[in-house]
CSV table of C-alpha atoms and ligand atoms in Angstrom, one decimal:
chain,number,residue,atom,x,y,z
A,1,MET,CA,-68.5,0.1,-48.9
A,2,ALA,CA,-70.0,3.6,-49.8
A,3,ALA,CA,-68.8,6.7,-47.6
A,4,THR,CA,-72.3,6.7,-45.8
A,5,ASP,CA,-72.0,3.0,-44.6
A,6,LEU,CA,-68.2,3.9,-43.3
A,7,GLU,CA,-69.4,6.6,-41.4
A,8,ARG,CA,-72.3,4.8,-39.7
A,9,PHE,CA,-69.8,1.8,-39.1
A,10,SER,CA,-67.2,3.6,-37.5
A,11,ASN,CA,-69.7,5.9,-35.2
A,12,GLU,CA,-71.0,2.2,-33.8
A,13,GLU,CA,-67.5,0.8,-33.3
A,14,LYS,CA,-65.9,3.7,-31.5
A,15,ARG,CA,-65.2,3.1,-27.7
A,16,ASN,CA,-65.5,6.0,-25.4
A,17,LEU,CA,-62.4,5.7,-22.8
A,18,SER,CA,-62.4,7.6,-19.8
A,19,LEU,CA,-59.0,8.4,-18.1
A,20,GLY,CA,-58.0,6.7,-14.8
A,21,GLY,CA,-56.1,9.6,-13.6
A,22,HIS,CA,-53.4,12.2,-15.0
A,23,VAL,CA,-51.4,10.8,-17.9
A,24,GLY,CA,-47.9,12.3,-18.9
A,25,PHE,CA,-44.3,12.4,-18.3
A,26,ASP,CA,-44.5,15.0,-15.6
A,27,SER,CA,-44.6,12.0,-13.0
A,28,LEU,CA,-41.1,10.8,-13.7
A,29,PRO,CA,-39.7,13.1,-10.9
A,30,ASP,CA,-42.1,11.3,-8.4
A,31,GLN,CA,-41.1,7.9,-10.0
A,32,LEU,CA,-37.4,9.1,-9.1
A,33,VAL,CA,-38.3,9.9,-5.7
A,34,SER,CA,-40.3,6.7,-4.7
A,35,LYS,CA,-37.4,4.8,-6.3
A,36,SER,CA,-34.8,6.5,-4.2
A,37,VAL,CA,-36.9,6.3,-1.2
A,38,THR,CA,-37.2,2.9,-1.3
A,39,GLN,CA,-33.4,2.6,-2.0
A,40,GLY,CA,-32.5,4.5,1.0
A,41,PHE,CA,-29.7,7.0,1.0
A,42,SER,CA,-26.0,6.9,2.8
A,43,PHE,CA,-24.5,9.8,3.8
A,44,ASN,CA,-20.8,9.9,5.4
A,45,ILE,CA,-19.2,12.7,7.6
A,46,LEU,CA,-15.7,12.9,8.6
A,47,CYS,CA,-14.9,14.9,11.6
A,48,VAL,CA,-11.3,16.1,11.7
A,49,GLY,CA,-10.3,18.1,14.8
A,50,GLU,CA,-8.3,18.1,18.2
A,51,THR,CA,-9.0,15.3,20.7
A,52,GLY,CA,-11.7,16.8,22.9
A,53,ILE,CA,-13.1,19.6,20.6
A,54,GLY,CA,-16.3,18.6,21.1
A,55,LYS,CA,-16.9,16.3,17.6
A,56,SER,CA,-19.2,14.0,19.3
A,57,THR,CA,-21.4,16.3,21.1
A,58,LEU,CA,-21.8,18.1,17.5
A,59,MET,CA,-22.8,15.1,15.8
A,60,ASN,CA,-25.1,14.1,18.7
A,61,THR,CA,-26.9,17.8,18.6
A,62,LEU,CA,-26.9,17.6,14.8
A,63,PHE,CA,-29.1,14.7,14.7
A,64,ASN,CA,-30.8,14.9,18.0
A,65,THR,CA,-29.6,11.4,18.9
A,66,THR,CA,-26.8,9.7,21.3
A,67,PHE,CA,-24.6,8.0,19.0
A,68,GLU,CA,-22.2,5.8,20.9
A,69,THR,CA,-19.0,7.5,21.8
A,70,GLU,CA,-15.8,7.1,23.9
A,71,GLU,CA,-13.5,9.6,24.7
A,72,ALA,CA,-10.1,9.5,22.6
A,73,SER,CA,-6.8,9.4,24.9
A,74,HIS,CA,-4.3,12.0,24.3
A,75,TYR,CA,-2.0,9.2,24.1
A,76,GLU,CA,-2.3,7.9,20.4
A,77,SER,CA,1.3,7.2,18.6
A,78,ALA,CA,-0.7,8.3,15.4
A,79,VAL,CA,-3.8,9.4,13.7
A,80,ARG,CA,-6.5,6.5,13.3
A,81,LEU,CA,-9.7,6.8,11.6
A,82,ARG,CA,-12.6,5.3,13.1
A,83,PRO,CA,-15.9,5.0,11.3
A,84,ARG,CA,-19.2,4.1,12.8
A,85,THR,CA,-22.4,3.2,10.8
A,86,TYR,CA,-25.9,4.2,12.0
A,87,ASP,CA,-29.5,3.6,10.3
A,88,LEU,CA,-31.6,6.5,10.9
A,89,GLN,CA,-35.0,6.6,10.0
A,90,GLU,CA,-37.0,10.1,9.5
A,91,SER,CA,-40.6,9.6,8.1
A,92,ASN,CA,-40.3,6.8,5.7
A,93,VAL,CA,-36.6,8.0,4.7
A,94,HIS,CA,-33.8,5.7,5.5
A,95,LEU,CA,-30.5,7.2,5.8
A,96,LYS,CA,-27.1,5.0,6.7
A,97,LEU,CA,-25.2,7.5,8.3
A,98,THR,CA,-21.5,6.8,8.9
A,99,ILE,CA,-19.4,9.1,11.1
A,100,VAL,CA,-15.7,9.0,10.8
A,101,ASP,CA,-13.8,10.0,13.7
A,102,ALA,CA,-10.2,11.1,13.3
A,103,VAL,CA,-9.0,10.0,16.6
A,104,GLY,CA,-6.0,11.4,18.0
A,105,PHE,CA,-5.7,13.8,15.3
A,106,GLY,CA,-3.2,17.1,16.9
A,107,ASP,CA,-2.0,14.7,19.5
A,108,GLN,CA,1.7,13.7,18.5
A,109,ILE,CA,4.7,15.9,19.3
A,110,ASN,CA,5.6,15.6,15.4
A,111,LYS,CA,2.5,16.4,13.6
A,112,ASP,CA,4.1,16.1,10.0
A,113,GLU,CA,2.2,12.9,9.1
A,114,SER,CA,-1.1,13.8,10.7
A,115,TYR,CA,-2.8,14.5,7.5
A,116,ARG,CA,-1.6,11.1,5.9
A,117,PRO,CA,-4.1,8.9,7.5
A,118,ILE,CA,-7.0,11.0,6.7
A,119,VAL,CA,-5.7,11.3,3.2
A,120,GLU,CA,-5.5,7.4,3.0
A,121,TYR,CA,-8.8,6.8,4.5
A,122,ILE,CA,-10.4,8.9,1.8
A,123,ASP,CA,-8.5,7.2,-1.0
A,124,THR,CA,-9.3,3.8,0.2
A,125,GLN,CA,-13.1,4.8,0.1
A,126,PHE,CA,-13.0,6.0,-3.5
A,127,GLU,CA,-10.6,2.9,-4.3
A,128,ASN,CA,-13.4,0.5,-2.8
A,129,TYR,CA,-16.2,2.4,-5.2
A,130,LEU,CA,-13.8,1.9,-8.4
A,131,GLN,CA,-13.3,-1.3,-7.8
A,132,GLU,CA,-17.0,-2.1,-7.5
A,133,GLU,CA,-17.4,0.0,-11.0
A,134,LEU,CA,-14.6,-2.0,-12.8
A,135,LYS,CA,-16.0,-5.5,-11.4
A,136,ILE,CA,-17.7,-7.6,-14.2
A,137,ARG,CA,-20.9,-8.2,-12.1
A,138,ARG,CA,-21.2,-4.6,-10.5
A,139,SER,CA,-23.6,-4.4,-7.7
A,140,LEU,CA,-23.7,-0.5,-7.3
A,141,PHE,CA,-27.4,-0.4,-6.5
A,142,ASN,CA,-27.0,-2.2,-3.1
A,143,TYR,CA,-23.3,-0.9,-2.8
A,144,HIS,CA,-22.6,0.8,0.4
A,145,ASP,CA,-21.0,3.8,-0.4
A,146,THR,CA,-18.4,4.9,2.1
A,147,ARG,CA,-16.8,7.6,0.1
A,148,ILE,CA,-16.6,10.5,2.8
A,149,HIS,CA,-19.1,13.3,1.2
A,150,VAL,CA,-18.4,15.9,4.1
A,151,CYS,CA,-15.6,17.0,5.9
A,152,LEU,CA,-16.2,18.9,8.9
A,153,TYR,CA,-13.0,20.7,9.9
A,154,PHE,CA,-13.3,21.7,13.6
A,155,ILE,CA,-11.1,24.9,14.5
A,156,THR,CA,-9.9,25.3,17.9
A,157,PRO,CA,-11.4,28.8,19.2
A,158,THR,CA,-8.1,30.5,20.0
A,159,GLY,CA,-9.5,33.8,18.3
A,160,HIS,CA,-5.9,34.1,16.8
A,161,SER,CA,-5.3,32.4,13.4
A,162,LEU,CA,-5.2,29.0,11.9
A,163,LYS,CA,-2.6,26.7,12.9
A,164,SER,CA,-0.2,25.5,10.4
A,165,LEU,CA,-1.6,21.6,11.2
A,166,ASP,CA,-5.1,23.1,10.3
A,167,LEU,CA,-3.7,24.5,6.9
A,168,VAL,CA,-1.8,21.7,5.7
A,169,THR,CA,-4.2,19.0,6.9
A,170,MET,CA,-6.7,21.5,4.7
A,171,LYS,CA,-4.6,21.6,1.9
A,172,LYS,CA,-4.0,18.2,1.4
A,173,LEU,CA,-7.9,17.2,1.8
A,174,ASP,CA,-9.5,20.1,-0.4
A,175,SER,CA,-9.2,18.0,-3.8
A,176,LYS,CA,-10.7,14.9,-2.4
A,177,VAL,CA,-13.4,16.1,-0.1
A,178,ASN,CA,-15.8,18.8,0.7
A,179,ILE,CA,-14.6,20.5,3.6
A,180,ILE,CA,-16.6,22.8,6.0
A,181,PRO,CA,-14.6,24.7,8.4
A,182,ILE,CA,-16.4,25.3,11.8
A,183,ILE,CA,-15.4,27.4,14.9
A,184,ALA,CA,-15.8,24.8,17.7
A,185,LYS,CA,-16.9,25.6,21.0
A,186,ALA,CA,-17.8,29.2,19.7
A,187,ASP,CA,-19.4,30.0,23.3
A,188,THR,CA,-15.7,30.6,24.5
A,189,ILE,CA,-15.1,33.5,22.5
A,190,SER,CA,-16.6,37.2,22.5
A,191,LYS,CA,-19.0,38.2,19.6
A,192,SER,CA,-16.4,40.8,18.3
A,193,GLU,CA,-13.6,38.5,18.6
A,194,LEU,CA,-15.6,35.8,16.7
A,195,HIS,CA,-16.3,38.3,13.6
A,196,LYS,CA,-12.4,39.2,13.5
A,197,PHE,CA,-11.7,35.6,14.1
A,198,LYS,CA,-13.8,34.8,11.0
A,199,ILE,CA,-12.2,37.2,8.9
A,200,LYS,CA,-8.8,36.2,9.7
A,201,ILE,CA,-9.6,32.4,8.7
A,202,MET,CA,-11.1,33.2,5.6
A,203,SER,CA,-8.1,35.4,4.6
A,204,GLU,CA,-5.7,32.7,5.5
A,205,LEU,CA,-7.5,30.2,3.8
A,206,VAL,CA,-7.5,32.4,0.7
A,207,SER,CA,-4.0,33.2,1.1
A,208,ASN,CA,-2.9,29.6,1.4
A,209,GLY,CA,-5.2,28.6,-1.6
A,210,VAL,CA,-7.4,26.2,0.5
A,211,GLN,CA,-10.6,25.1,-1.4
A,212,ILE,CA,-13.1,25.1,1.0
A,213,TYR,CA,-16.9,23.6,-0.1
A,214,GLN,CA,-18.9,26.6,-1.4
A,215,PHE,CA,-22.8,26.1,-1.0
A,216,PRO,CA,-24.0,26.0,-4.8
A,217,THR,CA,-25.8,29.3,-6.1
A,218,ASP,CA,-26.8,27.8,-9.5
A,219,ASP,CA,-29.8,26.4,-8.7
A,220,GLU,CA,-32.5,29.2,-8.1
A,221,ALA,CA,-34.5,27.7,-5.2
A,222,VAL,CA,-31.5,27.9,-3.0
A,223,ALA,CA,-29.4,30.3,-4.5
A,224,GLU,CA,-30.0,33.1,-2.4
A,225,ILE,CA,-30.0,31.1,1.0
A,226,ASN,CA,-26.8,29.7,0.1
A,227,SER,CA,-24.8,32.9,-1.2
A,228,VAL,CA,-26.0,34.7,2.2
A,229,MET,CA,-24.6,31.6,4.2
A,230,ASN,CA,-21.2,31.4,2.3
A,231,ALA,CA,-20.8,34.8,3.8
A,232,HIS,CA,-20.9,33.3,7.3
A,233,LEU,CA,-18.4,30.8,6.5
A,234,PRO,CA,-16.6,29.4,9.1
A,235,PHE,CA,-19.7,28.7,11.1
A,236,ALA,CA,-19.2,29.0,14.9
A,237,VAL,CA,-21.0,26.6,16.6
A,238,VAL,CA,-22.0,25.3,20.0
A,239,GLY,CA,-22.9,21.9,21.2
A,240,SER,CA,-25.1,20.4,23.5
A,241,THR,CA,-27.1,17.8,24.1
A,242,GLU,CA,-28.3,19.0,27.8
A,243,GLU,CA,-31.9,20.8,27.8
A,244,VAL,CA,-32.3,23.8,29.8
A,245,LYS,CA,-35.7,25.7,30.6
A,246,VAL,CA,-35.8,28.9,28.9
A,247,GLY,CA,-39.1,30.7,29.8
A,248,ASN,CA,-41.7,28.1,29.6
A,249,LYS,CA,-39.6,26.1,26.9
A,250,LEU,CA,-37.0,23.2,27.1
A,251,VAL,CA,-34.2,23.8,24.6
A,252,ARG,CA,-30.9,22.4,24.2
A,253,ALA,CA,-28.1,24.9,25.8
A,254,ARG,CA,-25.3,25.1,27.7
A,255,GLN,CA,-25.5,26.6,31.1
A,256,TYR,CA,-23.1,28.8,32.8
A,257,PRO,CA,-23.0,30.6,36.1
A,258,TRP,CA,-23.3,33.8,34.0
A,259,GLY,CA,-26.1,32.9,31.6
A,260,VAL,CA,-27.3,30.0,29.0
A,261,VAL,CA,-25.7,29.4,25.5
A,262,GLN,CA,-28.7,28.4,23.4
A,263,VAL,CA,-27.4,25.7,20.7
A,264,GLU,CA,-30.4,26.9,18.3
A,265,ASN,CA,-30.7,30.6,19.0
A,266,GLU,CA,-28.9,31.9,15.8
A,267,SER,CA,-28.0,35.3,17.8
A,268,HIS,CA,-25.8,32.9,20.0
A,269,CYS,CA,-24.1,30.6,17.5
A,270,ASP,CA,-24.4,29.3,13.8
A,271,PHE,CA,-25.4,26.0,14.9
A,272,VAL,CA,-28.8,26.1,13.1
A,273,LYS,CA,-27.2,27.9,10.1
A,274,LEU,CA,-24.6,24.5,9.8
A,275,ARG,CA,-27.8,22.1,10.4
A,276,GLU,CA,-29.8,24.2,7.6
A,277,MET,CA,-26.7,23.7,5.2
A,278,LEU,CA,-25.4,20.4,6.0
A,279,ILE,CA,-28.8,18.4,6.4
A,280,ARG,CA,-31.6,20.4,4.8
A,281,VAL,CA,-30.5,22.3,1.9
A,282,ASN,CA,-27.4,20.6,0.4
A,283,MET,CA,-27.0,17.2,1.5
A,284,GLU,CA,-27.6,16.0,-1.8
A,285,ASP,CA,-25.1,18.2,-3.4
A,286,LEU,CA,-22.4,17.2,-0.9
A,287,ARG,CA,-23.1,13.8,-2.7
A,288,GLU,CA,-23.1,14.9,-5.8
A,289,GLN,CA,-20.1,17.0,-5.6
A,290,THR,CA,-18.3,14.2,-4.0
A,291,HIS,CA,-19.3,11.5,-6.9
A,292,THR,CA,-18.8,14.3,-10.0
A,293,ARG,CA,-15.6,16.1,-8.7
A,294,HIS,CA,-13.6,14.4,-6.3
A,295,TYR,CA,-14.3,10.7,-7.1
A,296,GLU,CA,-14.0,11.6,-10.8
A,297,LEU,CA,-10.7,13.2,-10.3
A,298,TYR,CA,-9.6,10.1,-8.1
A,299,ARG,CA,-10.9,8.0,-11.0
A,300,ARG,CA,-9.0,9.9,-13.6
A,301,CYS,CA,-6.0,10.0,-11.9
A,302,LYS,CA,-5.9,6.5,-11.1
A,303,LEU,CA,-7.1,5.4,-14.7
A,304,GLU,CA,-4.4,7.5,-16.1
A,305,GLU,CA,-1.6,5.9,-13.9
A,306,MET,CA,-3.0,2.6,-15.1
A,307,GLY,CA,-2.3,3.7,-18.7
A,308,PHE,CA,-5.8,4.4,-19.8
A,309,LYS,CA,-6.4,7.3,-22.1
A,310,ASP,CA,-9.3,8.9,-23.9
A,311,THR,CA,-7.1,10.1,-27.0
A,312,ASP,CA,-4.1,8.8,-28.6
A,313,PRO,CA,-0.8,10.8,-29.0
A,314,ASP,CA,-2.4,12.7,-32.2
A,315,ASN,CA,-5.6,13.7,-29.9
A,316,GLN,CA,-7.9,11.2,-31.8
A,317,PRO,CA,-10.3,9.0,-29.8
A,318,PHE,CA,-9.0,6.4,-28.4
A,319,SER,CA,-11.2,3.6,-26.8
A,320,LEU,CA,-11.1,1.2,-23.9
A,321,GLN,CA,-10.4,-1.8,-26.2
A,322,GLU,CA,-7.9,0.3,-28.3
A,323,THR,CA,-5.9,1.0,-25.1
A,324,TYR,CA,-6.0,-2.4,-23.8
A,325,GLU,CA,-4.7,-3.9,-27.0
A,326,THR,CA,-2.0,-1.6,-27.2
A,327,LYS,CA,-1.2,-2.3,-23.6
A,328,ARG,CA,-1.5,-6.1,-24.2
A,329,LYS,CA,1.1,-5.5,-27.2
A,330,GLU,CA,3.3,-3.5,-25.1
A,331,PHE,CA,3.4,-6.0,-22.5
A,332,LEU,CA,4.0,-8.9,-24.7
A,333,GLY,CA,6.9,-7.3,-26.3
A,334,GLU,CA,8.0,-6.2,-22.8
A,335,LEU,CA,7.6,-10.0,-22.0
A,336,GLN,CA,9.4,-11.3,-25.3
A,337,ARG,CA,12.4,-8.9,-24.6
A,338,LYS,CA,12.7,-9.7,-20.9
A,339,GLU,CA,12.9,-13.8,-21.9
A,340,GLU,CA,15.4,-12.9,-24.4
A,341,GLU,CA,17.4,-11.2,-22.0
A,342,MET,CA,16.9,-14.2,-19.7
A,343,ARG,CA,18.1,-16.4,-22.4
A,344,GLN,CA,21.0,-14.4,-23.1
A,345,MET,CA,22.2,-14.2,-19.7
A,346,PHE,CA,21.8,-17.8,-19.3
A,347,VAL,CA,23.7,-18.5,-22.3
A,348,ASN,CA,26.6,-16.1,-21.1
A,349,LYS,CA,26.3,-17.8,-17.6
A,350,VAL,CA,26.9,-21.3,-19.1
A,351,LYS,CA,29.7,-20.0,-21.3
A,352,GLU,CA,31.5,-18.2,-18.2
A,353,THR,CA,30.7,-21.5,-16.1
A,354,GLU,CA,32.1,-23.4,-19.0
A,355,ALA,CA,35.2,-21.6,-19.3
A,356,GLU,CA,35.7,-21.6,-15.8
A,357,LEU,CA,35.6,-25.2,-15.7
A,358,LYS,CA,38.0,-25.9,-18.5
A,359,GLU,CA,40.2,-23.7,-16.7
A,360,LYS,CA,40.1,-25.8,-13.7
A,361,GLU,CA,40.5,-28.8,-15.7
A,362,ARG,CA,43.5,-27.6,-17.4
A,363,GLU,CA,45.1,-26.6,-13.6
A,364,LEU,CA,44.4,-30.3,-12.4
A,365,HIS,CA,45.8,-31.6,-15.5
A,366,GLU,CA,49.0,-29.5,-14.9
A,367,LYS,CA,49.0,-30.3,-11.0
A,368,PHE,CA,48.7,-34.0,-12.3
A,369,GLU,CA,51.6,-34.1,-14.6
A,370,HIS,CA,53.8,-32.2,-12.0
A,371,LEU,CA,52.6,-35.1,-9.5
A,372,LYS,CA,53.7,-37.6,-12.0
A,373,ARG,CA,56.9,-36.2,-12.8
A,374,ILE,CA,57.9,-36.0,-8.7
A,375,HIS,CA,56.5,-39.6,-8.8
A,376,GLN,CA,58.7,-40.7,-11.5
A,377,GLU,CA,61.6,-39.1,-10.1
A,378,GLU,CA,61.1,-40.7,-6.5
A,379,LYS,CA,60.5,-43.9,-8.1
A,380,ARG,CA,64.2,-43.9,-9.8
A,381,LYS,CA,65.9,-42.9,-6.9
A,382,VAL,CA,64.1,-45.6,-5.0
A,383,GLU,CA,65.3,-48.0,-7.8
A,384,GLU,CA,68.8,-46.8,-7.9
A,385,LYS,CA,69.1,-47.2,-3.6
A,386,ARG,CA,67.7,-51.0,-4.3
A,387,ARG,CA,70.3,-51.3,-6.8
A,388,GLU,CA,73.0,-50.3,-4.5
A,389,LEU,CA,71.4,-52.1,-1.7
A,390,GLU,CA,71.3,-55.7,-3.6
A,391,GLU,CA,75.1,-54.7,-4.5
A,392,GLU,CA,76.2,-54.5,-1.0
A,393,MET,CA,74.3,-57.4,-0.2
A,394,ASN,CA,76.1,-59.4,-2.7
A,395,ALA,CA,79.0,-58.2,-1.6
A,396,PHE,CA,78.5,-58.8,2.0
A,397,ASN,CA,77.3,-62.5,1.0
A,398,ARG,CA,80.6,-63.2,-0.9
A,399,ARG,CA,82.3,-61.9,2.1
A,400,LYS,CA,80.4,-64.1,4.5
A,401,VAL,CA,81.2,-67.2,2.2
A,402,ALA,CA,84.8,-66.2,2.4
A,403,VAL,CA,84.8,-66.2,6.0
A,404,GLU,CA,83.2,-69.4,6.8
A,405,THR,CA,85.4,-71.3,4.0
A,406,LEU,CA,88.4,-69.5,5.9
A,407,GLN,CA,87.0,-70.8,9.5
A,408,SER,CA,86.4,-74.0,8.4
A,409,GLN,CA,89.7,-74.4,6.9
A,410,SER,CA,91.6,-73.5,9.8
A,411,LEU,CA,89.8,-75.8,12.2
A,412,GLN,CA,90.9,-78.4,9.4
A,413,ALA,CA,94.2,-77.1,9.9
A,414,THR,CA,94.6,-77.2,13.4
A,415,SER,CA,93.6,-80.9,13.5
A,416,GLN,CA,96.1,-82.1,10.6
A,417,GLN,CA,99.9,-82.4,10.0
A,418,PRO,CA,102.0,-79.4,10.1
A,419,LEU,CA,103.2,-80.2,6.3
A,420,LYS,CA,100.1,-79.0,4.8
A,421,LYS,CA,100.7,-75.9,6.8
A,422,ASP,CA,102.2,-74.2,4.1
A,423,LYS,CA,99.6,-75.1,1.4
A,424,ASP,CA,96.7,-74.0,3.9
A,425,LYS,CA,98.7,-70.7,4.4
A,426,LYS,CA,98.9,-69.9,0.8
A,427,LYS,CA,95.0,-70.7,0.5
A,428,GLN,CA,94.7,-68.4,3.5
A,429,SER,CA,96.3,-65.6,1.8
A,430,SER,CA,94.3,-66.2,-1.1
A,431,TYR,CA,91.0,-65.6,0.7
A,432,LEU,CA,92.2,-62.9,2.8
A,433,SER,CA,93.3,-61.1,-0.1
A,434,LEU,CA,89.8,-61.9,-1.7
A,435,LEU,CA,88.3,-60.6,1.7
A,436,HIS,CA,90.0,-57.3,1.2
A,437,ILE,CA,89.3,-56.8,-2.4
A,438,ASN,CA,85.6,-56.9,-1.2
B,501,LIG,P1,-12.7,13.0,21.5
B,501,LIG,O1,-13.5,12.2,20.8
B,501,LIG,O2,-12.4,12.6,22.6
B,501,LIG,O3,-11.6,13.3,20.7
B,501,LIG,O4,-13.8,14.3,21.7
B,501,LIG,P2,-14.9,15.0,21.0
B,501,LIG,O5,-14.0,16.0,20.2
B,501,LIG,O6,-16.0,14.0,20.4
B,501,LIG,O7,-15.4,16.2,22.2
B,501,LIG,P3,-16.5,15.7,23.0
B,501,LIG,O8,-17.7,16.1,22.2
B,501,LIG,O9,-16.4,14.6,23.6
B,501,LIG,O10,-16.5,16.9,24.1
B,501,LIG,C1,-15.5,17.1,24.9
B,501,LIG,C2,-15.7,18.2,26.3
B,501,LIG,O11,-16.3,19.5,25.4
B,501,LIG,C3,-17.2,17.8,26.9
B,501,LIG,O12,-16.7,18.1,28.0
B,501,LIG,C4,-18.4,18.6,26.0
B,501,LIG,O13,-19.3,18.8,27.0
B,501,LIG,C5,-17.6,19.8,26.0
B,501,LIG,N1,-18.2,20.5,24.9
B,501,LIG,C6,-18.7,19.9,23.5
B,501,LIG,N2,-19.2,20.9,22.8
B,501,LIG,C7,-18.7,22.2,23.3
B,501,LIG,C8,-19.1,23.5,22.8
B,501,LIG,O14,-19.7,23.7,22.2
B,501,LIG,N3,-18.8,24.3,24.0
B,501,LIG,C9,-18.1,24.0,24.9
B,501,LIG,N4,-17.8,24.8,25.8
B,501,LIG,N5,-17.9,22.8,25.5
B,501,LIG,C10,-18.2,21.8,24.8
B,502,LIG,MG1,-15.7,11.9,20.5
């Protein structure tokens, strides 16, 4: 085909495509957003603080709703965790919110073990997630993630310092959960006292090495606000669901004879700051930190405990398969060793029993021989006795015959002549001598 023909052909065949819309991979974030929105979110808050410190009121105020709550009694024998899950919706975003209350915290006389049920609860949630991850058929897509994303630690507004229970509990929790300390019922403490109290709390946390959650400053969009807010920690909050008329507006507040404490007034308390930080700005970071820091640590420790390692003793990469093979070999070796040990033990036991039986047999045999000897001796004695008795019997019979003969002769003699008397007397004397002899 000549060059001019080719040109003409390509001009005729060319299709003009008009674009239906914007084309490009910059729509990827939108795809992620729409996928996440469809999937919904879960957020889990753990409230730790003394009974009646204002946990439920604050939750109700934060989410502007009334969650089902019942007052905890002061007579719980131990701390107990009570999770409650609610399905919330804001525009088209679904949130599965779980609020976990540490019921009875601080009510026991001996508070040494108060932190333990809380740590165990957090670990159980991590364990459940790990088990789901390790399943052959995982369904993390619709798995209800119950891992605690944030722990709101309610500090009693004493104005003095932290209690040792607070320090111990926060220290035990800081590697497992994001802790945000808050001073509860902050309306009960004056402004100057509050300032000093906050400084005191922060210095005590630092000196005791308690790591609280720091709002992230690596994302430019929120770096400024987060660093400002970090300086306001711990937040001093007031909770109330009561609405009070201030000016011509209804606001959530606590009304006292001497005035009104407005929950959402930043010059009255830090409630708005807490809400901003917790819900609007850092909710996703709290979820992420939970997964990448706390859960990761739990997972690593757990897998190491189970014997899994990333590297071998020579620091060479060591795959899961290799670990499995090594563990299997170790296990089989151990099994064989145990089997051999059991076998040896069995043989020894049999030998021992055999020896014991032989000893018993020997003893029995000796006893039998002894008895046999006694029996023979007895038999011999009885024989002798029998013989003696027989001899005595024979002698007796002989005497008896002699006496009878004598008697019959004396009878005859009385009836015959006296001539014969001498003859018979002789015979009689011979019989008598016979009787004497015997
Ligand atoms: P339990 O669940 O029983 O441990 O109690 P809780 O910690 O959930 O406390 P709750 O929210 O039930 O509040 C206990 C009492 O404290 C109620 O009378 C509240 O009105 C009051 N209260 C709650 N928040 C505040 C606050 O910020 N300031 C003051 N002064 N009182 C508050
Ligand atoms: Mg409550």
